[in-house]
CSV table of C-alpha atoms in Angstrom, one decimal:
chain,number,residue,atom,x,y,z
A,3,MET,CA,20.3,-17.5,7.6
A,4,ALA,CA,21.2,-14.0,8.5
A,5,GLY,CA,18.8,-12.6,5.9
A,6,VAL,CA,15.9,-14.6,7.3
A,7,THR,CA,16.4,-14.1,11.0
A,8,ALA,CA,17.7,-10.5,11.4
A,9,VAL,CA,14.2,-9.3,12.5
A,10,GLY,CA,15.6,-6.1,13.9
A,11,ALA,CA,17.1,-5.1,10.5
A,12,LEU,CA,14.0,-6.3,8.7
A,13,ALA,CA,11.9,-3.9,10.9
A,14,GLY,CA,14.2,-1.1,9.8
A,15,CYS,CA,16.3,-0.9,12.9
A,16,GLN,CA,19.4,-2.8,14.1
A,17,GLY,CA,17.8,-4.4,17.1
A,18,THR,CA,16.5,-7.6,18.7
A,19,ALA,CA,14.4,-8.9,21.7
A,20,ASP,CA,13.7,-11.4,24.4
A,21,ARG,CA,10.0,-12.0,24.5
A,22,GLY,CA,7.2,-10.5,22.3
A,23,ARG,CA,3.5,-10.7,22.8
A,24,THR,CA,2.2,-14.2,23.3
A,25,VAL,CA,1.3,-15.6,20.0
A,26,HIS,CA,-1.0,-18.5,19.5
A,27,ALA,CA,-2.2,-18.9,15.9
A,28,ALA,CA,-2.6,-18.6,12.1
A,29,SER,CA,-5.0,-19.3,9.4
A,30,LYS,CA,-4.5,-22.6,7.5
A,31,SER,CA,-4.9,-22.6,3.7
A,32,ALA,CA,-7.5,-25.0,2.5
A,33,ASN,CA,-5.2,-25.8,-0.4
A,34,ALA,CA,-2.2,-26.7,1.7
A,35,ALA,CA,-0.2,-29.8,0.6
A,36,PRO,CA,-0.2,-32.6,3.1
A,37,ALA,CA,3.0,-33.7,4.8
A,38,ALA,CA,5.1,-35.7,2.4
A,39,SER,CA,6.2,-38.5,4.7
A,40,ASP,CA,4.6,-40.4,7.6
A,41,GLY,CA,7.3,-43.1,7.7
A,42,SER,CA,10.9,-43.6,8.4
A,43,LEU,CA,13.7,-42.0,6.4
A,44,ASP,CA,15.9,-45.0,6.8
A,45,GLY,CA,17.5,-46.1,3.6
A,46,LEU,CA,17.0,-42.9,1.7
A,47,THR,CA,19.8,-41.0,0.2
A,48,ALA,CA,20.6,-37.4,1.2
A,49,PRO,CA,19.0,-35.9,-2.0
A,50,GLU,CA,15.9,-38.1,-1.4
A,51,ILE,CA,15.6,-36.8,2.2
A,52,SER,CA,16.0,-33.3,1.0
A,53,ARG,CA,13.1,-33.7,-1.4
A,54,ARG,CA,10.9,-35.1,1.3
A,55,LEU,CA,12.0,-32.3,3.7
A,56,TRP,CA,11.1,-29.5,1.3
A,57,ASP,CA,7.9,-31.1,0.1
A,58,THR,CA,6.8,-31.2,3.7
A,59,MET,CA,8.0,-27.7,4.6
A,60,ASN,CA,6.3,-26.2,1.5
A,61,GLY,CA,3.0,-27.4,2.9
A,62,VAL,CA,3.4,-25.7,6.3
A,63,ASN,CA,1.1,-22.8,7.0
A,64,SER,CA,2.5,-21.6,10.3
A,65,MET,CA,5.4,-22.3,12.6
A,66,THR,CA,7.6,-21.0,15.3
A,67,MET,CA,11.3,-20.2,14.8
A,68,GLY,CA,14.1,-19.5,17.2
A,69,MET,CA,17.6,-18.2,16.5
A,70,SER,CA,20.6,-17.7,18.7
A,71,GLY,CA,24.3,-17.0,18.0
A,72,VAL,CA,26.5,-14.2,16.7
A,73,LEU,CA,25.0,-12.2,13.8
A,74,GLN,CA,27.1,-9.4,12.2
A,75,GLY,CA,29.5,-9.5,15.2
A,76,ARG,CA,26.8,-9.3,17.9
A,77,GLN,CA,25.2,-11.9,20.2
A,78,VAL,CA,21.5,-12.2,19.3
A,79,GLN,CA,18.4,-14.2,20.3
A,80,VAL,CA,15.3,-14.2,18.2
A,81,LYS,CA,11.9,-15.9,18.6
A,82,ILE,CA,9.3,-15.7,15.8
A,83,ALA,CA,5.8,-17.1,15.2
A,84,ALA,CA,5.2,-16.8,11.5
A,85,THR,CA,2.4,-17.6,9.1
A,86,ARG,CA,1.8,-18.1,5.4
A,87,SER,CA,-0.5,-15.1,5.5
A,88,GLY,CA,2.4,-12.9,6.7
A,89,ALA,CA,1.0,-12.2,10.1
A,90,CYS,CA,3.7,-12.8,12.8
A,91,ALA,CA,5.0,-11.8,16.2
A,92,ALA,CA,8.7,-11.7,17.1
A,93,ALA,CA,10.9,-11.0,20.1
A,94,VAL,CA,14.6,-10.0,19.8
A,95,ARG,CA,17.4,-9.5,22.3
A,96,LEU,CA,20.6,-7.8,21.3
A,97,ASN,CA,23.4,-6.4,23.4
A,98,GLY,CA,21.2,-6.3,26.5
A,99,GLY,CA,18.4,-4.5,24.6
A,100,ALA,CA,15.0,-6.0,23.8
A,101,MET,CA,12.6,-5.3,20.9
A,102,GLN,CA,9.1,-6.8,20.2
A,103,VAL,CA,7.5,-6.9,16.7
A,104,ILE,CA,4.0,-7.5,15.6
A,105,ARG,CA,2.8,-7.8,12.0
A,106,THR,CA,-1.0,-8.2,11.5
A,107,ALA,CA,-2.7,-10.0,8.6
A,108,ASP,CA,-3.5,-6.6,7.0
A,109,LYS,CA,0.3,-6.1,6.6
A,110,VAL,CA,0.6,-3.3,9.3
A,111,SER,CA,3.7,-3.7,11.5
A,112,TYR,CA,4.4,-2.5,15.0
A,113,ILE,CA,7.7,-2.4,16.9
A,114,LYS,CA,8.4,-1.6,20.6
A,115,GLY,CA,11.9,-1.4,22.2
A,116,ASP,CA,13.0,-1.0,25.7
A,117,ALA,CA,15.4,1.9,26.8
A,118,ALA,CA,18.5,-0.3,26.4
A,119,TYR,CA,17.4,-1.2,22.8
A,120,TRP,CA,17.0,2.4,21.8
A,121,THR,CA,20.2,3.5,23.4
A,122,SER,CA,22.1,0.8,21.6
A,123,LEU,CA,21.1,2.5,18.3
A,124,GLY,CA,23.0,5.6,19.2
A,125,ALA,CA,21.9,9.2,19.5
A,126,ARG,CA,19.2,8.9,16.8
A,127,GLY,CA,17.8,5.8,18.4
A,128,LYS,CA,17.8,7.3,21.8
A,129,THR,CA,15.8,10.3,20.5
A,130,LEU,CA,13.4,8.0,18.7
A,131,GLY,CA,12.9,6.0,21.9
A,132,GLY,CA,12.1,9.2,23.8
A,133,LEU,CA,9.6,10.3,21.2
A,134,ALA,CA,7.9,6.9,21.1
A,135,ALA,CA,7.6,7.1,24.9
A,136,ASP,CA,7.1,3.3,25.5
A,137,ARG,CA,4.5,3.1,22.7
A,138,TRP,CA,4.4,0.8,19.7
A,139,ILE,CA,5.6,2.5,16.5
A,140,ARG,CA,3.2,1.7,13.7
A,141,PHE,CA,4.6,1.1,10.1
A,142,PRO,CA,2.3,0.6,7.1
A,143,GLY,CA,3.1,-2.3,4.8
A,144,THR,CA,4.4,0.1,2.2
A,145,SER,CA,7.1,1.6,4.4
A,146,ALA,CA,10.7,0.4,4.3
A,147,PRO,CA,10.6,-1.4,7.6
A,148,GLY,CA,7.2,-2.9,6.8
A,149,LYS,CA,8.6,-4.4,3.5
A,150,ARG,CA,11.7,-5.8,5.3
A,151,LEU,CA,9.7,-7.4,8.1
A,152,SER,CA,7.4,-9.1,5.6
A,153,ARG,CA,10.4,-11.3,4.5
A,154,SER,CA,10.7,-13.0,7.9
A,155,CYS,CA,6.9,-13.1,8.6
A,156,ASP,CA,5.9,-15.1,5.5
A,157,VAL,CA,6.5,-18.8,6.0
A,158,ALA,CA,6.6,-19.5,2.3
A,159,ASN,CA,9.5,-16.9,1.9
A,160,VAL,CA,11.4,-18.3,4.9
A,161,VAL,CA,11.2,-21.9,3.5
A,162,LYS,CA,12.3,-20.7,0.1
A,163,THR,CA,15.3,-18.8,1.6
A,164,LEU,CA,16.4,-21.9,3.6
A,165,GLN,CA,15.9,-24.4,0.8
A,166,LEU,CA,18.9,-26.2,-0.7
A,167,GLU,CA,19.5,-27.8,-4.0
A,168,HIS,CA,18.5,-31.5,-3.5
A,169,ASP,CA,21.5,-32.9,-5.4
A,170,SER,CA,23.9,-30.8,-3.3
A,171,ALA,CA,22.8,-32.5,0.0
A,172,THR,CA,25.2,-34.9,1.7
A,173,ALA,CA,24.4,-37.3,4.5
A,174,GLY,CA,25.3,-36.5,8.1
A,175,ALA,CA,25.1,-38.4,11.4
A,176,ARG,CA,22.0,-39.4,13.3
A,177,ALA,CA,21.1,-37.1,16.2
A,178,THR,CA,18.2,-36.1,18.4
A,179,VAL,CA,16.5,-32.7,18.8
A,180,ASP,CA,14.4,-32.2,22.0
A,181,GLY,CA,14.3,-36.0,22.3
A,182,LYS,CA,13.1,-36.5,18.7
A,183,SER,CA,15.2,-38.7,16.4
A,184,VAL,CA,16.5,-36.8,13.4
A,185,VAL,CA,18.5,-37.5,10.3
A,186,THR,CA,21.0,-34.8,9.3
A,187,ILE,CA,21.9,-33.6,5.8
A,188,LYS,CA,24.5,-31.1,5.0
A,189,LYS,CA,25.1,-28.4,2.4
A,190,LYS,CA,28.2,-26.4,1.6
A,191,ASP,CA,28.2,-23.1,-0.2
A,192,ARG,CA,30.5,-20.0,-0.4
A,193,SER,CA,29.6,-19.0,3.2
A,194,GLY,CA,30.5,-22.5,4.6
A,195,ALA,CA,28.6,-25.6,5.8
A,196,ILE,CA,25.0,-25.7,7.0
A,197,THR,CA,23.5,-28.8,8.7
A,198,TYR,CA,19.8,-29.6,8.5
A,199,TYR,CA,18.1,-31.7,11.2
A,200,VAL,CA,15.1,-33.5,9.7
A,201,ALA,CA,12.5,-35.4,11.7
A,202,ALA,CA,13.2,-39.1,11.1
A,203,GLN,CA,9.7,-40.3,11.9
A,204,GLY,CA,6.3,-38.8,10.9
A,205,PRO,CA,6.2,-35.7,8.7
A,206,SER,CA,9.7,-34.8,7.5
A,207,TYR,CA,9.8,-31.4,9.3
A,208,LEU,CA,12.9,-29.3,9.6
A,209,LEU,CA,13.5,-29.2,13.4
A,210,LYS,CA,16.9,-27.4,13.5
A,211,LEU,CA,19.6,-25.8,11.4
A,212,THR,CA,23.1,-24.9,12.3
A,213,ASP,CA,26.0,-23.2,10.4
A,214,GLN,CA,29.8,-23.2,10.8
A,215,THR,CA,29.7,-20.0,13.0
A,216,GLY,CA,27.6,-21.7,15.7
A,217,LEU,CA,24.4,-19.8,14.6
A,218,THR,CA,21.4,-22.1,15.4
A,219,MET,CA,17.8,-22.0,14.3
A,220,THR,CA,15.1,-24.2,15.7
A,221,PHE,CA,11.6,-24.8,14.2
A,222,GLY,CA,8.3,-26.1,15.7
A,223,SER,CA,4.6,-25.7,16.4
A,224,PHE,CA,3.9,-26.6,12.7
A,225,ASP,CA,0.4,-25.6,11.5
A,226,LYS,CA,-0.7,-24.7,15.1
A,227,PRO,CA,-3.0,-21.7,15.3
A,228,VAL,CA,-1.3,-18.2,15.6
A,229,ASN,CA,-3.3,-15.3,17.0
A,230,VAL,CA,-1.7,-11.9,16.3
A,231,ALA,CA,-3.5,-8.8,17.4
A,232,ALA,CA,-2.6,-5.2,16.9
A,233,PRO,CA,-1.7,-3.2,20.1
A,234,PRO,CA,-4.4,-0.9,21.5
A,235,ALA,CA,-4.6,2.3,19.4
A,236,ASN,CA,-3.8,4.5,22.5
A,237,ARG,CA,-0.5,2.6,22.9
A,238,THR,CA,0.7,3.2,19.3
A,239,ILE,CA,2.3,6.1,17.4
A,240,ASP,CA,2.5,6.3,13.6
A,241,ILE,CA,5.9,6.4,11.9
A,242,SER,CA,4.7,9.6,10.1
A,243,ARG,CA,4.7,11.4,13.4
A,244,LEU,CA,8.4,10.5,13.9
A,245,GLY,CA,9.5,11.8,10.5
A,246,GLY,CA,8.6,8.8,8.4
A,247,ASP,CA,11.2,6.6,6.7
A,248,ASP,CA,13.3,9.7,5.8
A,249,GLY,CA,13.2,11.0,9.3
A,250,LEU,CA,14.4,7.7,10.7
A,251,GLY,CA,17.1,7.3,8.1
A,252,LEU,CA,15.6,4.0,6.8
A,253,ASP,CA,16.2,2.7,3.3
A,254,ALA,CA,13.7,0.8,1.3
């Protein structure tokens, strides 16, 4: 879960944010697989539910994700609208600081932090925030932060990262998520237990996921349009003008 949702780290910085740009939309592949189930999951075993869940999620072309909890010892909140094309927008809040992220379909990424965010990164971050002067920092897709961000912006990669071995799934209790009936299945691994909340009626979407630490992820707006636009050119500054990856101390 941490690998998928640490948007600040994926952008090459240890940050997070509250609300990014409004995002409404993504392209939908003509070859997308249809949702695997339009009926009830009653009577199915946990491995059978797992198969339906991932058949459905592997056909999703865009979705929103939210995350809240403690990540690497820090309270964090993340909101992401991601697409199969890799375009996305995210907002992260961490330790009182806020960061926004945009990644366009041409794989160019932009980040913008408030003063508290840059200060939370220490002396180097504070200097960087001063140089950016409230502008969006532009990262090409080939840069270290650009590569990291792509991992959370690609719906296919997110789904692959969250997927569990079907036969390892065990049945959990019935529950509701935002008023929707769900079936829960559980997985245990070296890091502990993870609970998956699967829509009980209609397409078998993953609506929520929790782990033993209290970290929670939510999912929604499946296949709804996502519209991600680059910031105005006069509100951006290229990473090369700030020393590039080396100048920022970022690793690939």
